[in-house]
């Protein structure tokens, strides 16, 4: 795939092959994407972003370049996310025998991304709140949350991307298995009993919300429409 543009922004995509200058102040970049994928996993990012780079050696000895691309003011908040990514890569090799299958893995964090994070193949896209931390401003819970989200999106490389859904009726299977994997990772990396308590607490809270949802929705609608409510 080749794209050209007049802006001096960075183009990010999987496996860059070539980039250079064109006439008229334009520049271009060409990528090769070797793995078939459903359309929802395709991503391309262009913007005035800056990167932090590290490297990871896989269990077969391959060298993987790791990059986290952020807005300039957030460069000092990427250290924990990078360390979390490398821990997740080690764990996936040891627990599942799954080695990363490209030469480059990128995370992009922007302040106005409308989701928490997305597992696009080789180019995970995050809202800044889900990946950036700083020791002077973030809580322990925030550090743990970022570690879990970074791991979850990386684990999707195999459970969801390479091995993907037959159709959207399998969405819960793809997400459920990857959630199970990130829960096991967090339990192994931190405290298994504490992680279990957190997961049960989360399930109980959301079960209660689902039970209360019909009554809350009715109350909201009747308030909005100013209709009389009846009590059972």
Short mmCIF file of C-alpha atoms in Angstrom, two decimals, residues 78-217:
data_model
loop_
_atom_site.label_atom_id
_atom_site.label_comp_id
_atom_site.label_asym_id
_atom_site.label_seq_id
_atom_site.Cartn_x
_atom_site.Cartn_y
_atom_site.Cartn_z
CA UNK A 78 5.49 6.05 28.20
CA UNK A 79 8.04 4.15 30.31
CA UNK A 80 5.54 1.98 32.18
CA UNK A 81 3.59 1.10 29.03
CA UNK A 82 6.78 0.00 27.26
CA UNK A 83 7.82 -2.16 30.21
CA UNK A 84 4.31 -3.64 30.37
CA UNK A 85 4.42 -4.49 26.67
CA UNK A 86 7.72 -6.33 27.03
CA UNK A 87 6.41 -8.28 30.04
CA UNK A 88 3.33 -9.26 28.04
CA UNK A 89 5.46 -10.47 25.13
CA UNK A 90 7.56 -12.63 27.44
CA UNK A 91 4.48 -14.03 29.18
CA UNK A 92 2.72 -14.92 25.90
CA UNK A 93 5.80 -16.86 24.81
CA UNK A 94 6.12 -18.70 28.11
CA UNK A 95 2.43 -19.38 28.77
CA UNK A 96 1.13 -19.98 25.24
CA UNK A 97 4.21 -20.39 23.06
CA UNK A 98 3.06 -17.43 20.94
CA UNK A 99 5.85 -15.36 19.41
CA UNK A 100 5.19 -11.98 17.83
CA UNK A 101 5.05 -12.43 14.07
CA UNK A 102 6.14 -9.04 12.65
CA UNK A 103 9.39 -7.07 12.94
CA UNK A 104 7.70 -3.93 14.28
CA UNK A 105 5.06 -3.36 16.96
CA UNK A 106 3.64 0.11 17.50
CA UNK A 107 1.36 1.70 20.06
CA UNK A 108 -0.23 5.07 19.27
CA UNK A 109 -1.71 7.12 22.12
CA UNK A 110 -3.76 10.24 21.37
CA UNK A 111 -5.84 12.34 23.72
CA UNK A 112 -9.02 12.34 21.62
CA UNK A 113 -9.31 8.70 20.54
CA UNK A 114 -12.95 7.78 21.11
CA UNK A 115 -12.32 4.33 22.63
CA UNK A 116 -10.10 2.93 25.35
CA UNK A 117 -7.89 0.92 23.01
CA UNK A 118 -8.03 -1.07 19.77
CA UNK A 119 -5.95 -4.07 18.74
CA UNK A 120 -5.26 -3.19 15.09
CA UNK A 121 -2.63 -5.59 13.76
CA UNK A 122 0.85 -4.32 14.68
CA UNK A 123 -0.50 -0.81 15.32
CA UNK A 124 -2.49 -0.69 18.55
CA UNK A 125 -4.34 2.59 19.04
CA UNK A 126 -5.03 3.89 22.56
CA UNK A 127 -6.69 6.77 24.26
CA UNK A 128 -3.94 8.47 26.27
CA UNK A 129 -5.74 7.68 29.54
CA UNK A 130 -5.37 3.94 28.86
CA UNK A 131 -1.63 3.87 28.24
CA UNK A 132 0.17 6.88 29.76
CA UNK A 133 1.35 7.12 33.36
CA UNK A 134 3.78 9.18 35.41
CA UNK A 135 4.97 8.39 38.96
CA UNK A 136 4.11 11.90 40.17
CA UNK A 137 0.50 11.86 38.98
CA UNK A 138 -0.71 8.26 38.52
CA UNK A 139 -1.98 5.97 41.28
CA UNK A 140 -0.98 2.34 41.78
CA UNK A 141 -4.36 1.35 40.36
CA UNK A 142 -3.67 3.42 37.23
CA UNK A 143 -0.32 1.69 36.72
CA UNK A 144 -1.96 -1.71 37.08
CA UNK A 145 -4.79 -0.74 34.74
CA UNK A 146 -2.38 0.39 32.02
CA UNK A 147 -0.40 -2.83 32.34
CA UNK A 148 -3.57 -4.89 31.91
CA UNK A 149 -4.86 -2.92 28.91
CA UNK A 150 -1.51 -2.93 27.10
CA UNK A 151 -1.27 -6.69 27.65
CA UNK A 152 -4.87 -7.28 26.55
CA UNK A 153 -4.42 -5.47 23.24
CA UNK A 154 -1.10 -7.21 22.58
CA UNK A 155 -2.60 -10.64 23.32
CA UNK A 156 -5.21 -9.97 20.64
CA UNK A 157 -2.40 -10.40 18.11
CA UNK A 158 -3.06 -14.13 18.27
CA UNK A 159 -6.44 -14.42 20.00
CA UNK A 160 -8.50 -12.22 17.71
CA UNK A 161 -6.19 -11.09 14.91
CA UNK A 162 -4.32 -14.12 13.55
CA UNK A 163 -7.07 -16.42 14.86
CA UNK A 164 -10.12 -14.25 14.26
CA UNK A 165 -13.91 -14.44 14.33
CA UNK A 166 -15.88 -16.47 11.82
CA UNK A 167 -18.59 -13.82 12.20
CA UNK A 168 -19.70 -11.28 14.82
CA UNK A 169 -21.61 -13.95 16.73
CA UNK A 170 -18.16 -15.10 17.89
CA UNK A 171 -17.24 -11.66 19.28
CA UNK A 172 -17.76 -12.74 22.89
CA UNK A 173 -15.50 -15.76 22.32
CA UNK A 174 -12.68 -13.62 20.92
CA UNK A 175 -12.98 -11.04 23.68
CA UNK A 176 -13.71 -13.54 26.41
CA UNK A 177 -10.61 -15.61 25.68
CA UNK A 178 -8.39 -12.52 25.50
CA UNK A 179 -9.82 -11.22 28.78
CA UNK A 180 -9.03 -14.61 30.31
CA UNK A 181 -5.47 -14.31 29.00
CA UNK A 182 -4.95 -10.81 30.38
CA UNK A 183 -6.42 -11.87 33.73
CA UNK A 184 -3.96 -14.77 33.92
CA UNK A 185 -1.12 -12.42 32.97
CA UNK A 186 -2.07 -9.93 35.69
CA UNK A 187 -2.39 -12.75 38.24
CA UNK A 188 1.06 -14.09 37.36
CA UNK A 189 2.68 -10.66 37.22
CA UNK A 190 1.15 -9.25 40.40
CA UNK A 191 -0.95 -11.08 43.04
CA UNK A 192 -3.27 -13.90 42.00
CA UNK A 193 -5.58 -13.56 45.07
CA UNK A 194 -5.85 -9.78 44.65
CA UNK A 195 -6.56 -10.14 40.94
CA UNK A 196 -9.29 -12.69 41.66
CA UNK A 197 -10.93 -10.34 44.17
CA UNK A 198 -10.79 -7.50 41.64
CA UNK A 199 -12.37 -9.63 38.90
CA UNK A 200 -15.18 -10.87 41.16
CA UNK A 201 -15.83 -7.33 42.40
CA UNK A 202 -16.03 -6.09 38.80
CA UNK A 203 -18.45 -8.87 37.85
CA UNK A 204 -20.71 -8.22 40.84
CA UNK A 205 -20.86 -4.47 40.18
CA UNK A 206 -21.74 -4.94 36.53
CA UNK A 207 -24.29 -7.66 37.30
CA UNK A 208 -26.06 -5.28 39.67
CA UNK A 209 -26.02 -2.54 37.03
CA UNK A 210 -27.63 -4.88 34.51
CA UNK A 211 -30.30 -5.85 37.04
CA UNK A 212 -31.06 -2.20 37.76
CA UNK A 213 -30.84 -1.04 34.15
CA UNK A 214 -34.53 -1.50 33.18
CA UNK A 215 -35.81 0.47 36.19
CA UNK A 216 -33.16 3.18 35.74
CA UNK A 217 -33.97 3.47 32.04
#
